Every structure is written in C-alpha cells, then in structure tokens.
C-alpha cells in the first residue's frame, strides 16, 4: 500500500524526536498551554497585529539580526510565541516579550506576519485516512541549478549522510500536514526559507515537537544543502 509521504509525518515525528528525548522531557514541566489548539475560536486581526508588532521590526525586519517573520505560516508563529511565553523554548529576550502577550495578541501578531487571518483549529477528533493505493503523488516540475540539487534533497534526501527527505513531513508539493502540526511551505521566497532553515539548525532543542524535529532533521545538512533546498522550496506554489 502506498501512503502519501506528507502523512508519514504522524509516524516519523515521534521517532525523529526520540533522538532528543532527554531534552524533550522538559516540556512536561511547563504548566501554560503551548499548543496552537489552545487558541481555537479566537478571531485574528491582522491590523491590530501590525500595531502590536511595531517594535518587533528592529530584530525581525528584513535587515534585523533575527529571522524575518513576514510570510511564515501563522500556526508556526503562534506555536513559537506560546512556547516562549510558557518558557519551554529558551530565549531570554523572547520569553520576556511573550510573557506580556495575551492569547489574542499572539493570534493577531501571527495574522499580521503571515497574512493569514484564518482562526486556529481545534485538534482533529479522528485520524486522517491515508489516500488509496491508486492515488499517485504529484511531483513538481524539474528545475535547474541549485534548485535541482535542492529537489533531490527535498524529495529523496541523502541516506548516506543521514539526511531525511523534507517531503516525508512537508509533502511532495509542500502542502504540509496541519493536523499534526507540520505547516505548508508553499509560496515562500528562497531568502526567507534559508533564514528559517539556518535558524532551526542553529537553535537549541526546546521541547516543542515541530522546531525540535526541524533541528534534528537539519543537523546533518551543510549550508550548501540548506541553500539548495531553499531554492527548490521557493518553486513550490
């Protein structure tokens, strides 16, 4: 039976995260909620989020020292802010800032940076049924240059170096698997993708499943690999 690789993330993530199990245990010590589903039902306001994020541009703007957030998926931004607020993702500056944010503030800031005003969803009550064996995966059109090398790493990986294919979690076309916390990565610029990949690789293990899985998956990759993957991801629409 053939299963679309984007859905394999529900099976892969636990095993991948087991590599960082001693540090992941820190998540259980936090009492505040750190899941995006905790914000379900709140209506985002990108306009209010723009006002709240006015002081963030110094670090998160195009020329700032922190990763640019514009265009990042809203669930990813919300989850990161919740983790900073709960103290499960260590960063003194961000923990201090997030500690003053309400749930509505977090929802609004994520709406502004992502351009997505869709409310957070509650967890699915039933597992998603894998596509039938007759369903064929959609393969993106071949590309050239750096994106060609990136396509191989994204779709196939490099087993000899311990590099897992990005498509296993994010899907062949980058649509992700939001039901298990893996965001879509379509319609992104190569520069924004590269900045995010570098941040995930350089960042610490935090106890939050999604960033930890990215950190572990990116560890065996070189900066040349990251640049190539970013070039390819930028072609996914």
Coordinates of C-alpha atoms in Angstrom, one line a residue:
X1 CA 0.0 0.0 0.0
X2 CA 1.3 3.4 -1.0
X3 CA 0.9 6.3 1.5
X4 CA 1.5 9.9 0.6
X5 CA 4.7 11.0 2.3
X6 CA 3.2 14.1 3.8
X7 CA 1.0 11.9 6.0
X8 CA 4.0 9.8 7.2
X9 CA 4.9 12.7 9.4
X10 CA 2.4 11.4 12.1
X11 CA 4.6 8.3 12.3
X12 CA 8.0 9.9 11.6
X13 CA 7.9 12.8 14.1
X14 CA 7.8 10.7 17.3
X15 CA 10.8 8.6 16.1
X16 CA 12.7 11.6 15.0
X17 CA 12.1 13.4 18.2
X18 CA 13.2 10.4 20.2
X19 CA 16.7 11.3 19.2
X20 CA 16.4 14.3 21.5
X21 CA 14.3 12.5 24.2
X22 CA 16.3 13.7 27.3
X23 CA 15.7 17.3 26.5
X24 CA 12.1 16.9 25.2
X25 CA 11.1 15.8 28.7
X26 CA 11.5 19.5 29.7
X27 CA 8.1 20.1 28.0
X28 CA 6.3 18.2 30.7
X29 CA 7.4 20.6 33.4
X30 CA 5.6 23.6 31.8
X31 CA 2.1 24.4 33.1
X32 CA 0.9 27.0 30.5
X33 CA -0.5 25.6 27.3
X34 CA 2.0 25.6 24.4
X35 CA -0.2 24.2 21.6
X36 CA -1.8 26.1 18.8
X37 CA -5.2 24.4 19.6
X38 CA -5.3 26.4 22.8
X39 CA -6.1 29.5 20.6
X40 CA -9.0 27.9 18.7
X41 CA -12.0 30.1 18.4
X42 CA -10.2 33.5 18.6
X43 CA -10.7 35.7 15.6
X44 CA -7.4 37.1 14.2
X45 CA -7.0 40.8 13.4
X46 CA -4.0 41.5 11.1
X47 CA -4.5 45.3 11.6
X48 CA -4.2 45.0 15.4
X49 CA -1.3 42.6 14.9
X50 CA 0.6 45.2 12.8
X51 CA 0.3 47.7 15.6
X52 CA 1.5 45.2 18.2
X53 CA 4.4 44.1 16.0
X54 CA 5.6 47.7 15.5
X55 CA 8.5 47.2 17.9
X56 CA 9.4 43.8 16.5
X57 CA 10.7 45.1 13.2
X58 CA 14.1 46.1 14.7
X59 CA 15.0 42.4 15.1
X60 CA 12.6 40.6 12.7
X61 CA 12.6 43.1 9.9
X62 CA 14.4 42.4 6.6
X63 CA 17.7 43.8 7.9
X64 CA 17.4 42.6 11.6
X65 CA 19.5 40.2 13.5
X66 CA 16.7 37.7 14.0
X67 CA 14.9 35.7 11.3
X68 CA 12.4 37.7 9.2
X69 CA 8.9 36.5 10.0
X70 CA 7.0 38.0 7.1
X71 CA 5.4 35.2 5.2
X72 CA 5.9 32.5 7.9
X73 CA 2.9 30.2 8.5
X74 CA 0.5 31.5 11.2
X75 CA 0.4 28.2 13.1
X76 CA 4.2 28.2 13.3
X77 CA 4.3 31.8 14.6
X78 CA 1.6 31.1 17.2
X79 CA 3.2 28.0 18.4
X80 CA 6.6 29.7 18.8
X81 CA 5.1 32.6 20.8
X82 CA 3.2 30.2 23.0
X83 CA 6.3 28.2 23.7
X84 CA 8.3 31.4 24.5
X85 CA 5.5 32.5 26.8
X86 CA 5.4 29.2 28.6
X87 CA 9.2 29.1 29.0
X88 CA 9.6 25.8 27.1
X89 CA 11.5 27.5 24.3
X90 CA 14.6 29.2 25.9
X91 CA 15.4 32.7 24.8
X92 CA 15.6 35.5 27.4
X93 CA 14.5 38.3 25.1
X94 CA 11.6 36.5 23.5
X95 CA 10.4 35.0 26.8
X96 CA 10.3 38.5 28.3
X97 CA 8.3 39.8 25.3
X98 CA 6.0 36.9 25.1
X99 CA 5.2 36.9 28.8
X100 CA 3.3 40.1 28.2
X101 CA 1.2 38.8 25.3
X102 CA -2.3 37.6 25.7
X103 CA -3.8 34.8 23.6
X104 CA -5.5 37.4 21.4
X105 CA -2.2 39.3 21.0
X106 CA -0.5 36.1 19.8
X107 CA -3.3 35.4 17.3
X108 CA -3.2 38.9 15.9
X109 CA 0.6 39.1 15.6
X110 CA 0.6 35.8 13.7
X111 CA -2.1 37.1 11.4
X112 CA -0.1 40.2 10.6
X113 CA 3.2 38.4 9.8
X114 CA 1.7 35.5 7.9
X115 CA -1.1 37.4 6.1
X116 CA -3.4 34.6 7.2
X117 CA -6.4 35.6 9.2
X118 CA -7.8 32.0 9.5
X119 CA -8.6 31.1 13.1
X120 CA -6.6 28.3 14.8
X121 CA -8.4 25.0 14.6
X122 CA -9.1 22.5 17.4
X123 CA -7.4 19.1 17.2
X124 CA -8.9 16.7 14.8
X125 CA -11.2 14.2 16.5
X126 CA -10.5 11.4 14.1
X127 CA -7.3 10.3 12.3
X128 CA -7.0 11.3 8.7
X129 CA -7.5 8.4 6.3
X130 CA -4.4 7.9 4.0
X131 CA -5.2 8.2 0.3
X132 CA -6.0 4.9 -1.5
X133 CA -3.2 2.9 -3.1
X134 CA -4.3 4.2 -6.6
X135 CA -3.6 7.8 -5.6
X136 CA -0.3 9.0 -7.3
X137 CA 1.8 11.7 -5.6
X138 CA 2.2 14.9 -7.6
X139 CA 5.8 15.6 -8.4
X140 CA 6.9 19.2 -9.0
X141 CA 8.3 20.1 -12.4
X142 CA 12.1 19.7 -12.7
X143 CA 14.2 22.8 -12.0
X144 CA 17.7 23.8 -12.8
X145 CA 20.8 25.0 -10.9
X146 CA 20.8 25.0 -7.2
X147 CA 17.1 24.1 -7.1
X148 CA 17.9 20.8 -8.9
X149 CA 20.2 19.7 -6.1
X150 CA 17.6 21.0 -3.6
X151 CA 14.9 19.0 -5.3
X152 CA 16.8 15.8 -4.7
X153 CA 17.4 16.6 -1.1
X154 CA 13.8 17.6 -0.6
X155 CA 12.2 14.7 -2.4
X156 CA 14.7 11.9 -1.8
X157 CA 17.1 13.0 0.9
X158 CA 20.7 11.7 1.2
X159 CA 20.6 8.5 3.2
X160 CA 24.4 8.0 3.2
X161 CA 24.7 11.3 5.1
X162 CA 21.7 10.8 7.3
X163 CA 19.6 13.5 5.5
X164 CA 15.9 12.7 5.5
X165 CA 13.7 13.8 2.6
X166 CA 11.8 17.0 3.5
X167 CA 8.8 15.6 1.6
X168 CA 8.3 12.9 4.2
X169 CA 6.8 15.5 6.5
X170 CA 6.0 18.5 4.3
X171 CA 4.7 16.5 1.3
X172 CA 5.9 16.3 -2.2
X173 CA 4.3 19.7 -3.1
X174 CA 5.0 21.4 0.3
X175 CA 1.4 21.3 1.5
X176 CA 2.4 20.0 4.9
X177 CA 0.1 18.2 7.4
X178 CA -1.5 20.8 9.6
X179 CA -3.4 18.2 11.5
X180 CA -0.1 17.0 13.1
X181 CA 1.5 20.4 13.3
X182 CA 3.6 20.4 10.1
X183 CA 3.0 23.7 8.2
X184 CA 2.7 24.2 4.5
X185 CA 5.8 25.8 3.0
X186 CA 4.5 26.9 -0.4
X187 CA 4.7 30.5 -1.8
X188 CA 7.8 31.4 0.1
X189 CA 10.9 33.2 -1.1
X190 CA 14.3 31.5 -1.1
X191 CA 15.7 34.1 1.2
X192 CA 13.0 33.6 3.9
X193 CA 13.2 29.8 3.7
X194 CA 17.0 29.9 4.0
X195 CA 16.9 32.2 7.0
X196 CA 14.4 29.9 8.7
X197 CA 16.3 26.8 8.0
X198 CA 19.5 28.3 9.4
X199 CA 17.6 29.4 12.5
X200 CA 16.2 25.9 13.1
X201 CA 19.6 24.3 12.6
X202 CA 21.4 26.7 14.9
X203 CA 18.7 26.8 17.5
X204 CA 18.6 24.6 20.7
X205 CA 16.4 21.6 21.3
X206 CA 13.4 23.3 23.0
X207 CA 11.0 20.6 24.0
X208 CA 8.5 21.7 21.3
X209 CA 7.9 19.0 18.7
X210 CA 8.0 21.0 15.5
X211 CA 11.1 23.1 16.0
X212 CA 12.9 20.1 17.6
X213 CA 12.1 17.9 14.6
X214 CA 13.4 20.5 12.2
X215 CA 16.6 21.0 14.3
X216 CA 17.3 17.2 14.3
X217 CA 16.5 16.8 10.6
X218 CA 18.7 19.7 9.6
X219 CA 21.7 18.8 11.7
X220 CA 23.5 16.6 9.1
X221 CA 22.9 19.2 6.3
X222 CA 25.6 21.7 5.2
X223 CA 24.8 25.3 4.5
X224 CA 25.2 24.5 0.8
X225 CA 22.4 21.9 1.3
X226 CA 20.2 24.4 3.0
X227 CA 20.7 27.0 0.2
X228 CA 19.8 24.4 -2.4
X229 CA 16.7 23.3 -0.5
X230 CA 15.6 26.9 0.0
X231 CA 16.0 27.5 -3.8
X232 CA 13.8 24.5 -4.5
X233 CA 11.2 25.3 -1.9
X234 CA 10.8 28.7 -3.5
X235 CA 9.5 26.9 -6.6
X236 CA 6.6 25.3 -4.7
X237 CA 3.4 27.1 -5.3

